[in-house]
mmCIF file of N, CA and C in Angstrom:
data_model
loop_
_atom_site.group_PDB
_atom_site.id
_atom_site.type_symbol
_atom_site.label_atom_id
_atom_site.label_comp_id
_atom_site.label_asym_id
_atom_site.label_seq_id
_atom_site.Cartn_x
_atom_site.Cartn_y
_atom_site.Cartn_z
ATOM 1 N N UNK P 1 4.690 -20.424 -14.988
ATOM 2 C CA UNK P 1 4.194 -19.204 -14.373
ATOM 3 C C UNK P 1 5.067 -18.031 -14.795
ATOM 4 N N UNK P 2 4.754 -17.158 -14.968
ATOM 5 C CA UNK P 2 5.337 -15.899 -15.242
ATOM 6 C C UNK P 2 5.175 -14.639 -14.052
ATOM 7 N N UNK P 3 6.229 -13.912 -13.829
ATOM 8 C CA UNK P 3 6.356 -13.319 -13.051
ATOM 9 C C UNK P 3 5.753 -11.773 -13.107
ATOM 10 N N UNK P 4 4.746 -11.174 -12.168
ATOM 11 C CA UNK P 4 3.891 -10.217 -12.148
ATOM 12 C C UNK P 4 4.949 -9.149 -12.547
ATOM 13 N N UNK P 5 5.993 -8.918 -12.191
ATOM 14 C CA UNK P 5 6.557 -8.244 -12.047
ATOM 15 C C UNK P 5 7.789 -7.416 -13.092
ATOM 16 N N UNK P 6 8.563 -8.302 -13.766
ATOM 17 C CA UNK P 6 9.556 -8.567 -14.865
ATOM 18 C C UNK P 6 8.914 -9.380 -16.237
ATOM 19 N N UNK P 7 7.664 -10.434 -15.721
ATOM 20 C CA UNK P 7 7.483 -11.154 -17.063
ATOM 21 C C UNK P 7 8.577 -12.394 -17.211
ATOM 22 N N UNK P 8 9.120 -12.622 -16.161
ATOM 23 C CA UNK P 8 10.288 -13.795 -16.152
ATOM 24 C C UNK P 8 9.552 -15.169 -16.520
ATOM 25 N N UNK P 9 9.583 -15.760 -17.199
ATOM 26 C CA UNK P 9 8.601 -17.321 -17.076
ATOM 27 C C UNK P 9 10.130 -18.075 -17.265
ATOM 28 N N UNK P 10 9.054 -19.253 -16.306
ATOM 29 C CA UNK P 10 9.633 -20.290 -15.867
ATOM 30 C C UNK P 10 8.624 -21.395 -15.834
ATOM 31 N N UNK P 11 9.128 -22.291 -17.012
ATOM 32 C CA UNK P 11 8.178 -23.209 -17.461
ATOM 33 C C UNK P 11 8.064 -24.639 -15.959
ATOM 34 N N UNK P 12 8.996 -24.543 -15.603
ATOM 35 C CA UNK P 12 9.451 -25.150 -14.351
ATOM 36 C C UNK P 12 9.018 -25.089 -13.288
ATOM 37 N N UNK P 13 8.636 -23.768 -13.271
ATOM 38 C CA UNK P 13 7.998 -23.275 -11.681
ATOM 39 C C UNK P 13 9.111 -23.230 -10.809
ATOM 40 N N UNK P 14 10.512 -23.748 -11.006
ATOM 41 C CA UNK P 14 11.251 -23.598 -9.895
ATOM 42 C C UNK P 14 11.794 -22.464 -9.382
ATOM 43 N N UNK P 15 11.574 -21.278 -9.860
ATOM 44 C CA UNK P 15 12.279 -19.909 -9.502
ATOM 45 C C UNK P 15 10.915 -19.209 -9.622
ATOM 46 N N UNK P 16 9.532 -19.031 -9.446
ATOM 47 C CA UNK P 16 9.089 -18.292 -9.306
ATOM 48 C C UNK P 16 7.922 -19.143 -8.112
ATOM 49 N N UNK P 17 7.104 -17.966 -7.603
ATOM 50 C CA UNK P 17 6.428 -18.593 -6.502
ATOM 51 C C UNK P 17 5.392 -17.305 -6.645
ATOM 52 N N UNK P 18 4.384 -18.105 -5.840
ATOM 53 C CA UNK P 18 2.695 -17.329 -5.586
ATOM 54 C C UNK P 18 3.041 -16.574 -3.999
ATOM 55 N N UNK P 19 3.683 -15.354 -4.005
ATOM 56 C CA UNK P 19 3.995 -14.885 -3.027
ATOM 57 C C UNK P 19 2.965 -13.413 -3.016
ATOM 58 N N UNK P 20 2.425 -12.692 -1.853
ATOM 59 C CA UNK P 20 1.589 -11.532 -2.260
ATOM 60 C C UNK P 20 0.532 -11.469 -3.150
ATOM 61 N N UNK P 21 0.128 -12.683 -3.233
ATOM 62 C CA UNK P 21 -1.638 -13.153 -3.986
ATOM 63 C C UNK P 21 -0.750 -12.950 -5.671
ATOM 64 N N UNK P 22 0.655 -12.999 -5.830
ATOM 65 C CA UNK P 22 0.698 -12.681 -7.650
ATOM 66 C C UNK P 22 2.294 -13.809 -7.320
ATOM 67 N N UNK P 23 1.965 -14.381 -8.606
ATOM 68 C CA UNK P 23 3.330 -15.256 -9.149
ATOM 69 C C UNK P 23 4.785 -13.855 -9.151
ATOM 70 N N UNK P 24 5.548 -14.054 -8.422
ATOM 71 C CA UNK P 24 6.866 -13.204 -8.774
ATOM 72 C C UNK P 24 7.856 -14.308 -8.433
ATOM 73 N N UNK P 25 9.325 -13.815 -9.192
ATOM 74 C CA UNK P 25 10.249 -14.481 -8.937
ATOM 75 C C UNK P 25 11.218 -14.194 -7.801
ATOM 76 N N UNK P 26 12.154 -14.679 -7.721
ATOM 77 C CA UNK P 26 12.570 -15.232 -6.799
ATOM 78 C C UNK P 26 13.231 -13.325 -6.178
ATOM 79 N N UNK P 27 13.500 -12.308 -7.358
ATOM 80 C CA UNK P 27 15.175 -11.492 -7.611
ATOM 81 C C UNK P 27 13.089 -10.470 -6.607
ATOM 82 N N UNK P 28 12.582 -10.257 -7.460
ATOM 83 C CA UNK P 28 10.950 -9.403 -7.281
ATOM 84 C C UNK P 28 10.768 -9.804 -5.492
ATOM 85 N N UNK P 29 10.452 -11.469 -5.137
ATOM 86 C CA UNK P 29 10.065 -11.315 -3.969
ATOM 87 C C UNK P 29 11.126 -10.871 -3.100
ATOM 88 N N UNK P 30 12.322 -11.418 -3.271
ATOM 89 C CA UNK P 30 13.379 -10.695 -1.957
ATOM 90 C C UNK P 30 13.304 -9.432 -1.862
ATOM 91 N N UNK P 31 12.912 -8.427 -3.196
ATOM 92 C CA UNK P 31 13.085 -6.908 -2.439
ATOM 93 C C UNK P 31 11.759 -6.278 -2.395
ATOM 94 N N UNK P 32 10.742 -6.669 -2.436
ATOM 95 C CA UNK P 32 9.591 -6.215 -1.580
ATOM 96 C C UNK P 32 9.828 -6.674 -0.313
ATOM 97 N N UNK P 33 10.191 -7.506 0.203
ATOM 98 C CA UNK P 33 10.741 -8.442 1.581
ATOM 99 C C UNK P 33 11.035 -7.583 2.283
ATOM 100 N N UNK P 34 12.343 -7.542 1.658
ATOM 101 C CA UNK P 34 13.336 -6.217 1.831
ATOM 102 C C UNK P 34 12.670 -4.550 2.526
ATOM 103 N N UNK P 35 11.768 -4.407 1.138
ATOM 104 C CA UNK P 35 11.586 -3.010 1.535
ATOM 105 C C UNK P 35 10.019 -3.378 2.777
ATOM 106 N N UNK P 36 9.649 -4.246 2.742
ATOM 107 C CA UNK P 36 8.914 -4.064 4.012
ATOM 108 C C UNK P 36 9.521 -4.898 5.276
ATOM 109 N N UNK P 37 10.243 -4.824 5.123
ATOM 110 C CA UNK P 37 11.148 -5.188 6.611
ATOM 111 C C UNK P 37 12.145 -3.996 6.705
ATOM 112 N N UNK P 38 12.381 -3.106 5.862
ATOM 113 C CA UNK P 38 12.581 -1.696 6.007
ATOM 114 C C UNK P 38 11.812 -0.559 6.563
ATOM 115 N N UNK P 39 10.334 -0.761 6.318
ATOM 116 C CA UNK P 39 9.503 0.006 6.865
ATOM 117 C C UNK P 39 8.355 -0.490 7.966
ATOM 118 N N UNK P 40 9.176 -1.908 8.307
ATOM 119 C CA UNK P 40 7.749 -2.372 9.428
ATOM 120 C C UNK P 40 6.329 -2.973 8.909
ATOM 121 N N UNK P 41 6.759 -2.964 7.992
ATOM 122 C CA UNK P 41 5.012 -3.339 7.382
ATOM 123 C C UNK P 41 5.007 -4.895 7.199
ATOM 124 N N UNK P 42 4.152 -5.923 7.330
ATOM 125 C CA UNK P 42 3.779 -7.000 7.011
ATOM 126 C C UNK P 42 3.421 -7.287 5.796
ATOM 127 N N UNK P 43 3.236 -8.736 5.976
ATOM 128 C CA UNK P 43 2.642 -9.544 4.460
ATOM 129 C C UNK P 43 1.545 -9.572 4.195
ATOM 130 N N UNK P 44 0.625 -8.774 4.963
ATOM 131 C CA UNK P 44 -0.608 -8.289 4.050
ATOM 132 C C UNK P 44 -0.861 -6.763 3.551
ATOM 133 N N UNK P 45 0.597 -6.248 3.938
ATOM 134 C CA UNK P 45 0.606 -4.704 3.394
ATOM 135 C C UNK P 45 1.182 -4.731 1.806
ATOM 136 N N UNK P 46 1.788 -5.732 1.727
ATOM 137 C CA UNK P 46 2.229 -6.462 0.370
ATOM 138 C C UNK P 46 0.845 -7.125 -0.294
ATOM 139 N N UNK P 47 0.229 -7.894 0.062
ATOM 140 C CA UNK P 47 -1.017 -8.388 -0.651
ATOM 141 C C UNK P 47 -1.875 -7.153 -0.892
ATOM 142 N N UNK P 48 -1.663 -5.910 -0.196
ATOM 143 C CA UNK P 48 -2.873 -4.397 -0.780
ATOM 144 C C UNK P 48 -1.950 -4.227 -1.585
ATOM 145 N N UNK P 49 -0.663 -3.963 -1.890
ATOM 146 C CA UNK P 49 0.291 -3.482 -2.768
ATOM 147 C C UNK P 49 0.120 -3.924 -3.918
ATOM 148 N N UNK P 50 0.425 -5.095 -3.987
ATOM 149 C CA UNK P 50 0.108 -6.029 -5.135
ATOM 150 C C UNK P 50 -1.548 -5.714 -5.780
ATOM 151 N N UNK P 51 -2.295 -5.941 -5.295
ATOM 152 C CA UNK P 51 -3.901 -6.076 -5.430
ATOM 153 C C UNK P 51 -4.161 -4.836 -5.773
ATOM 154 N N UNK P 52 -3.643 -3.570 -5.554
ATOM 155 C CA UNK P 52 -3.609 -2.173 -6.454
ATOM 156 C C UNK P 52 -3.270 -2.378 -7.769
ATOM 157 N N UNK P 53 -1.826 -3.052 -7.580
ATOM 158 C CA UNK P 53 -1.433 -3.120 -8.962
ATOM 159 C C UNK P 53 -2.176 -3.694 -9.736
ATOM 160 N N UNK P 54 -3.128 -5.091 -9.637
ATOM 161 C CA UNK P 54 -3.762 -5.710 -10.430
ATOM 162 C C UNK P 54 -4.613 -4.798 -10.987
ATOM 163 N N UNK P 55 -5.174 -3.472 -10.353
ATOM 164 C CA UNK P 55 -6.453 -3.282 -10.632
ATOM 165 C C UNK P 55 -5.587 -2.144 -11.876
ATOM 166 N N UNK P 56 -4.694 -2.264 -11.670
ATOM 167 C CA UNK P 56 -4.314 -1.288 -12.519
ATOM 168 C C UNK P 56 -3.307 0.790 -11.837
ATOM 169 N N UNK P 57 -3.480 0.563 -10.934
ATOM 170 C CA UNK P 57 -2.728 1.517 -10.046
ATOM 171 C C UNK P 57 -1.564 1.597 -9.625
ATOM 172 N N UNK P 58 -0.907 2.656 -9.496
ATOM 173 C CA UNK P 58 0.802 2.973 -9.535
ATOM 174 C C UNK P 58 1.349 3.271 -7.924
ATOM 175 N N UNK P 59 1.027 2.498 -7.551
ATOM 176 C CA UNK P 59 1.371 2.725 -5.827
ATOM 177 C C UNK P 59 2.851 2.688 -6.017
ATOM 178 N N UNK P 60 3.575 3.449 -4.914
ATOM 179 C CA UNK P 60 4.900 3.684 -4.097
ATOM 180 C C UNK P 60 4.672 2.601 -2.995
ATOM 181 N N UNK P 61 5.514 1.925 -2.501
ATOM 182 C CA UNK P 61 5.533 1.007 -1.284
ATOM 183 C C UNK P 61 6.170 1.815 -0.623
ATOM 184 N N UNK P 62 6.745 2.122 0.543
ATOM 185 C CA UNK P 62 7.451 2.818 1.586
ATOM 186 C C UNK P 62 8.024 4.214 1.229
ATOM 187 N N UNK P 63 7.239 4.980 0.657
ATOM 188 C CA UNK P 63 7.613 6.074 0.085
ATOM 189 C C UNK P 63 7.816 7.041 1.497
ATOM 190 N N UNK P 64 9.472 7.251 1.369
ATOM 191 C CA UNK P 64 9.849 8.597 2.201
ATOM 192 C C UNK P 64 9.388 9.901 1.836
ATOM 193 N N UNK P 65 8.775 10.384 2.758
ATOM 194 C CA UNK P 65 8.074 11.819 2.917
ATOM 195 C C UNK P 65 8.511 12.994 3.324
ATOM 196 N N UNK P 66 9.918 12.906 3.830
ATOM 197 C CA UNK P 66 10.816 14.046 4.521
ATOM 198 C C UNK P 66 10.618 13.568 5.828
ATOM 199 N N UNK P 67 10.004 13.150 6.564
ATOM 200 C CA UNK P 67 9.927 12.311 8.518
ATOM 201 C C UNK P 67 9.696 11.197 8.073
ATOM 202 N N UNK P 68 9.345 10.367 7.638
ATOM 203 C CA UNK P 68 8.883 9.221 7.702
ATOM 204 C C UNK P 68 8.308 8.298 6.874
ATOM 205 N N UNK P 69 8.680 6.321 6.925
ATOM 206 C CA UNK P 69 7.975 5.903 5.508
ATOM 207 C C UNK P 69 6.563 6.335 5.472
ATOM 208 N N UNK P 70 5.921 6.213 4.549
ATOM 209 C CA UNK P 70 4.571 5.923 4.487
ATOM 210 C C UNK P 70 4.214 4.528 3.476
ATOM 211 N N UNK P 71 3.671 3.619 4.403
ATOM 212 C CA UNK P 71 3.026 2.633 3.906
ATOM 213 C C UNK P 71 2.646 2.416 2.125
ATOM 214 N N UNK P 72 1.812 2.878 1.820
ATOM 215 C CA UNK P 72 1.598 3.016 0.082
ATOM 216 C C UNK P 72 1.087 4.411 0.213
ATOM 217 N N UNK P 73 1.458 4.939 -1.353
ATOM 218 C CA UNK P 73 1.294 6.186 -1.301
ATOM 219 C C UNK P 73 1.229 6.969 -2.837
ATOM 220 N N UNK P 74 0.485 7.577 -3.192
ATOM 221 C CA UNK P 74 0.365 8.055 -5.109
ATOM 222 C C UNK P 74 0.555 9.426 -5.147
ATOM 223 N N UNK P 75 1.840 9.162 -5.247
ATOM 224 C CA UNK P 75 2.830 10.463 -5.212
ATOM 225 C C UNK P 75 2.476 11.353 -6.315
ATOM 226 N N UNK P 76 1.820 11.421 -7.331
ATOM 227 C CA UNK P 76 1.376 12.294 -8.622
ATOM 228 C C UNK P 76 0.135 12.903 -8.194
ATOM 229 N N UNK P 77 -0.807 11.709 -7.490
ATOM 230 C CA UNK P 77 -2.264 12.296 -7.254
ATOM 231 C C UNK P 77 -2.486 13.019 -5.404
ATOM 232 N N UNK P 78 -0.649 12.687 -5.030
ATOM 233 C CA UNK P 78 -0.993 13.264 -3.358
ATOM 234 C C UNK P 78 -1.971 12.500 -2.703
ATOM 235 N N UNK P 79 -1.354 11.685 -2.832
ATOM 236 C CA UNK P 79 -2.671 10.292 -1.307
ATOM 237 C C UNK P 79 -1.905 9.485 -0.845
ATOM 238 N N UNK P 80 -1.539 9.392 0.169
ATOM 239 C CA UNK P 80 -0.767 8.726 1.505
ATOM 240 C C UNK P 80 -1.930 7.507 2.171
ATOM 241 N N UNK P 81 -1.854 6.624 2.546
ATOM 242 C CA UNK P 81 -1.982 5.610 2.596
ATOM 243 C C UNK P 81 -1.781 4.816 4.004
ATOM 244 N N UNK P 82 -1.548 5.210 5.093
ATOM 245 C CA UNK P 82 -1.151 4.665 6.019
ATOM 246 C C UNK P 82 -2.353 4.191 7.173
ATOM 247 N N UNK P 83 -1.633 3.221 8.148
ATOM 248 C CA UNK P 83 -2.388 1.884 8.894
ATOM 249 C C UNK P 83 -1.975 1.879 10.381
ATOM 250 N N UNK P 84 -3.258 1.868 11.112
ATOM 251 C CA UNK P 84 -2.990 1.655 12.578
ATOM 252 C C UNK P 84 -3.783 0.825 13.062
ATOM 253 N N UNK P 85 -3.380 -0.149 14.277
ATOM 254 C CA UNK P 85 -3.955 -1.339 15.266
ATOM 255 C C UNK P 85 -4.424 -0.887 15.872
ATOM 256 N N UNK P 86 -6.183 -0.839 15.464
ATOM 257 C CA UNK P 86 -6.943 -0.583 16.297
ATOM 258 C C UNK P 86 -6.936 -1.278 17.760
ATOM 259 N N UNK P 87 -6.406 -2.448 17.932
ATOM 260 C CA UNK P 87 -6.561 -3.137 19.361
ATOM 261 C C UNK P 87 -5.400 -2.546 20.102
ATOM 262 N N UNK P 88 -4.704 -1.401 20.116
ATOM 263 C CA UNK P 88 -3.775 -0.978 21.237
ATOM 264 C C UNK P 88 -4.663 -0.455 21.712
ATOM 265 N N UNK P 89 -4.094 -0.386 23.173
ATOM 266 C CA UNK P 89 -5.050 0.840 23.980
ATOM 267 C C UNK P 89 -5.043 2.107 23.457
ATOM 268 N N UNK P 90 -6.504 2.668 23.568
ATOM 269 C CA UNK P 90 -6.489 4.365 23.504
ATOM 270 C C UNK P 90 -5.638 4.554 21.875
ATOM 271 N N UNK P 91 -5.845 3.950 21.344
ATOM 272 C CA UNK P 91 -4.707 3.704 19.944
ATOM 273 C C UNK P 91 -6.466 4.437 18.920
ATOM 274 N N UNK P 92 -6.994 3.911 19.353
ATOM 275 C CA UNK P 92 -8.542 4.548 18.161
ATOM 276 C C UNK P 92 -8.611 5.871 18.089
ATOM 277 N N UNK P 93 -8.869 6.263 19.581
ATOM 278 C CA UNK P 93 -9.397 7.927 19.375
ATOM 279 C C UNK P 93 -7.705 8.618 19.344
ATOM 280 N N UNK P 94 -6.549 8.038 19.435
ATOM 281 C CA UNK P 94 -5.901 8.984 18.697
ATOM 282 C C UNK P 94 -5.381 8.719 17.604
ATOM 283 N N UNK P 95 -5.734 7.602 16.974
ATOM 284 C CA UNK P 95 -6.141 7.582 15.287
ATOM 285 C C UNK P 95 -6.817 8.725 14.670
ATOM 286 N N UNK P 96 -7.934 8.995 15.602
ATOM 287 C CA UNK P 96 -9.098 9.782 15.614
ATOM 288 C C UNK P 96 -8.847 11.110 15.158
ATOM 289 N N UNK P 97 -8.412 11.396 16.144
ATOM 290 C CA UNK P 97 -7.562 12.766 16.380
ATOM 291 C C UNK P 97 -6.240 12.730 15.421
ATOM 292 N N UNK P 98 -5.358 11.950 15.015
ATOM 293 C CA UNK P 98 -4.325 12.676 14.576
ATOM 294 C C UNK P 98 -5.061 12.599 12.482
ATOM 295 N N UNK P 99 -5.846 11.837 12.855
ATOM 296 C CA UNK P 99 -6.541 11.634 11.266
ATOM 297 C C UNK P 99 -6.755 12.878 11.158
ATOM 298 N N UNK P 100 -7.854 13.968 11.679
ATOM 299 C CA UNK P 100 -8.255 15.074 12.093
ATOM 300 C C UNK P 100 -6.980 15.952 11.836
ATOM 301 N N UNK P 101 -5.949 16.160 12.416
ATOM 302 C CA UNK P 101 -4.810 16.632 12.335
ATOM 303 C C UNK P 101 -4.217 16.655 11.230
ATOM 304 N N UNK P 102 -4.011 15.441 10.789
ATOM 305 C CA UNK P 102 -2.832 15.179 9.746
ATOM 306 C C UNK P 102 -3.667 14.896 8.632
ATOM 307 N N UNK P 103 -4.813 15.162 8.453
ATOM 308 C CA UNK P 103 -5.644 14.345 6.986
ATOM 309 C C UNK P 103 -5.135 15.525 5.959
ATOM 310 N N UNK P 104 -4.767 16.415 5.952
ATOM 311 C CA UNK P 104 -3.937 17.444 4.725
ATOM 312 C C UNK P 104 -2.785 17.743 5.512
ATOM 313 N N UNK P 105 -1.543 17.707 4.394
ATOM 314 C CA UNK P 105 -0.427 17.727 4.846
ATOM 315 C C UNK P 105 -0.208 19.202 4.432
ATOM 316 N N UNK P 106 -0.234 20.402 4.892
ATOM 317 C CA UNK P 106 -0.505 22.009 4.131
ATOM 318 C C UNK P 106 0.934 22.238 3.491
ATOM 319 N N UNK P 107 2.059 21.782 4.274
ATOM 320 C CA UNK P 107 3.316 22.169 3.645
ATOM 321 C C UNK P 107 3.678 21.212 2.390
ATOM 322 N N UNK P 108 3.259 20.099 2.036
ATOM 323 C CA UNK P 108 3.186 19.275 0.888
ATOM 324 C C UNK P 108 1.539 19.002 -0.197
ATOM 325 N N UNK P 109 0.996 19.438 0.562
ATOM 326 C CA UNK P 109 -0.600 19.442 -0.005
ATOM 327 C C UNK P 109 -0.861 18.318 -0.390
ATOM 328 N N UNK P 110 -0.334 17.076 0.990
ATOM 329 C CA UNK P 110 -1.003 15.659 0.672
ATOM 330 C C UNK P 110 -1.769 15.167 1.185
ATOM 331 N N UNK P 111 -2.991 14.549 0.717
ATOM 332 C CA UNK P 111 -3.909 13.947 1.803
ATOM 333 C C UNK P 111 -3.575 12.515 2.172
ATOM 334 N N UNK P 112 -3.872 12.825 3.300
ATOM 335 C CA UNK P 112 -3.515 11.149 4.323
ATOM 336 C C UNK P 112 -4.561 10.494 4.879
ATOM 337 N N UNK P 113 -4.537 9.080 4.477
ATOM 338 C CA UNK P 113 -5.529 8.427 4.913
ATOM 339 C C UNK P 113 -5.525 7.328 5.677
ATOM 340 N N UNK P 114 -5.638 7.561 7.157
ATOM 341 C CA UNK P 114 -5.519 6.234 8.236
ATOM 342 C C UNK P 114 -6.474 5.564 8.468
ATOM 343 N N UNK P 115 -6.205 3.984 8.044
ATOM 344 C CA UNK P 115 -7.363 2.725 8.073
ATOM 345 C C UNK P 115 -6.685 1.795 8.896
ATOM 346 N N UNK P 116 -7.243 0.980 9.895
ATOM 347 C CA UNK P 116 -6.853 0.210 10.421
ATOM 348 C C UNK P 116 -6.835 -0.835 9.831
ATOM 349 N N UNK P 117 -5.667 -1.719 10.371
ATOM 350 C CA UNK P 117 -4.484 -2.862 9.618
ATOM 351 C C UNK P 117 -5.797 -3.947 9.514
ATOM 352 N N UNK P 118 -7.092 -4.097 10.323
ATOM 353 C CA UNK P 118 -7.685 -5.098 10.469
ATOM 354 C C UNK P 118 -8.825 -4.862 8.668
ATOM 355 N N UNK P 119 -8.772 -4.043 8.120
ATOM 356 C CA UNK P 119 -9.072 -3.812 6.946
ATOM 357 C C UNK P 119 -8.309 -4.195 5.777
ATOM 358 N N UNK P 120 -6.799 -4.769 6.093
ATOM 359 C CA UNK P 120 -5.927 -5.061 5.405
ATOM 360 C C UNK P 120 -6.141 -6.794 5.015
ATOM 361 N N UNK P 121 -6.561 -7.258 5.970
ATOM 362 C CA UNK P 121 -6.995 -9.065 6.510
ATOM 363 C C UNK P 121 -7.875 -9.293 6.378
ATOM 364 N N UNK P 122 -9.266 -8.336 6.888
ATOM 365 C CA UNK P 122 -10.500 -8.943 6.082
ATOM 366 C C UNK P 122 -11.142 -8.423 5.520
ATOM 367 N N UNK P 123 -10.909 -7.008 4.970
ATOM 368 C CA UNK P 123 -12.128 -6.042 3.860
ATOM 369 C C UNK P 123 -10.676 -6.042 2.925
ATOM 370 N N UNK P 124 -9.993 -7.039 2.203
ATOM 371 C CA UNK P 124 -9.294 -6.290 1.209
ATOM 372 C C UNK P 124 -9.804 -6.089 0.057
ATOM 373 N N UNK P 125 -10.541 -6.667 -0.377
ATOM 374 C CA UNK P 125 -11.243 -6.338 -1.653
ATOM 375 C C UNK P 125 -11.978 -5.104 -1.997
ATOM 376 N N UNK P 126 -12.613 -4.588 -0.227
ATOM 377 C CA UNK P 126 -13.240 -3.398 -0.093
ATOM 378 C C UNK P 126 -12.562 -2.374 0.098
ATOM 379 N N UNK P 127 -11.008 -2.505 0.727
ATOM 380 C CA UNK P 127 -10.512 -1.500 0.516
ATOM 381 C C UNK P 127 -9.997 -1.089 -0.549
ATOM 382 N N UNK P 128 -9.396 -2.225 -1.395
ATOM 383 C CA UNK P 128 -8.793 -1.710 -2.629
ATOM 384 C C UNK P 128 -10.047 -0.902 -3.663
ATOM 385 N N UNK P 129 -10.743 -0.776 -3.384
ATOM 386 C CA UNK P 129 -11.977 -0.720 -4.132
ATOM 387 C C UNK P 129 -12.441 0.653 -3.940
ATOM 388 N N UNK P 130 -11.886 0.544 -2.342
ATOM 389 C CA UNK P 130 -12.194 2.275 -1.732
ATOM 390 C C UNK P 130 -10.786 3.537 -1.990
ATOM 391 N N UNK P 131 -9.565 2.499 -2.332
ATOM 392 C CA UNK P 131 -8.343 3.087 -2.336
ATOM 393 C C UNK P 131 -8.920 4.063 -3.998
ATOM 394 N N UNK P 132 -9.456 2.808 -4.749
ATOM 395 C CA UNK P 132 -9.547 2.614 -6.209
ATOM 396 C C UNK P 132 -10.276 4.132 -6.859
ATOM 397 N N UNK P 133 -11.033 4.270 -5.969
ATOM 398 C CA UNK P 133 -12.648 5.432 -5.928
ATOM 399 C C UNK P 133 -12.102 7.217 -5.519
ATOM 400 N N UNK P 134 -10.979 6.560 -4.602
ATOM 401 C CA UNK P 134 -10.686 7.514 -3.830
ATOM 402 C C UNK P 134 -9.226 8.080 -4.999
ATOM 403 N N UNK P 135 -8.767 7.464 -5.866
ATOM 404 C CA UNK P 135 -7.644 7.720 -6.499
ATOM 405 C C UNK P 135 -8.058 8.117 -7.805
ATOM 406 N N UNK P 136 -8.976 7.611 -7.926
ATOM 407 C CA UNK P 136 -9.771 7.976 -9.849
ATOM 408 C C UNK P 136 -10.427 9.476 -9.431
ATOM 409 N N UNK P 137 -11.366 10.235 -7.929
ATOM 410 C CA UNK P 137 -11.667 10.764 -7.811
ATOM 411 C C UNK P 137 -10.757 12.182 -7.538
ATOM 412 N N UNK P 138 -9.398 11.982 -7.492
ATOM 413 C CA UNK P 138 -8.471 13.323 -7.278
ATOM 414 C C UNK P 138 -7.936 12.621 -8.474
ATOM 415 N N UNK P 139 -8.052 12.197 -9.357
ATOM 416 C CA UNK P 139 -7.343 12.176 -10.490
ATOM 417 C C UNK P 139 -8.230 12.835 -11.462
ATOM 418 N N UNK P 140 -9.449 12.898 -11.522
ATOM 419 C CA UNK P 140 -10.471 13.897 -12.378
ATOM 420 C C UNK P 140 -9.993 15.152 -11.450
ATOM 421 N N UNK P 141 -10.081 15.789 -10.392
ATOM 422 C CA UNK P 141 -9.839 16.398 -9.661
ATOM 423 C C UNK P 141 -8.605 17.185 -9.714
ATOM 424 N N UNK P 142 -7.744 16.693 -10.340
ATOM 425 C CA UNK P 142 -6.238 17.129 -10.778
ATOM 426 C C UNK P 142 -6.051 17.465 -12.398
ATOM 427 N N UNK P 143 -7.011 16.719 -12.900
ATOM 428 C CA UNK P 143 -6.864 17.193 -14.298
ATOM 429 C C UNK P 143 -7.271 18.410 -15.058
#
């Protein structure tokens, strides 16, 4: 297996592993680990991470913004990326509302986009797909 990440092969398989839906090695998985146990995010915020990359896209993982990480984020094309649990209480309509609020950032001119985490577990194919549409479309848009 060879590693998504470096290209490390290991005819052995003993130093690399199917971690985040992609073969990485051992040095690759500890610091995605790392950086999402830095920013709170889980192991399926790593499987969208990864699954961008396949398609061919340059995501940031925990990219600091001046307040705060943001989840994934395409710092060239300005699109922020971030995730909320719809099952807290009263947690939807002020998703709702701060989406409304915060969907252009005016002092950085970034757009932000809040999807709930339950899109992360079972529409991933659809979101990456929507991330995909939504990133090719401010990239004609920027050019």
């Amino acid at each position: 297996m060879i590693c998504f990440e470096c290209g490390f092969q290991d005819p052995e398989k003993l130093n690399i592993s199917m971690a985040f839906g992609v073969p990485l090695c051992h040095t690759h998985k500890k610091n995605i680990e790392l950086v999402l146990s830095k920013i709170d995010g889980d192991y399926s915020l790593g499987i969208l991470y990864y699954a961008l990359k396949k398609i061919g896209l340059k995501p940031f993982i925990g990219w600091w913004n001046g307040q705060r990480h943001v989840p994934i984020s395409f710092g060239r094309y300005r699109l922020n990326i971030e995730f909320y649990d719809p099952k807290l209480p009263h947690n939807h309509s002020l998703a709702l509302q701060r989406q409304r609020n915060e969907s252009f950032d005016h002092t950085h001119q970034f757009i932000c986009i809040h999807l709930p985490t339950e899109f992360l577990n079972s529409y991933l194919e659809n979101t990456v797909m929507l991330i995909f549409e939504l990133h090719e479309g401010l990239r004609h848009y920027n050019a």
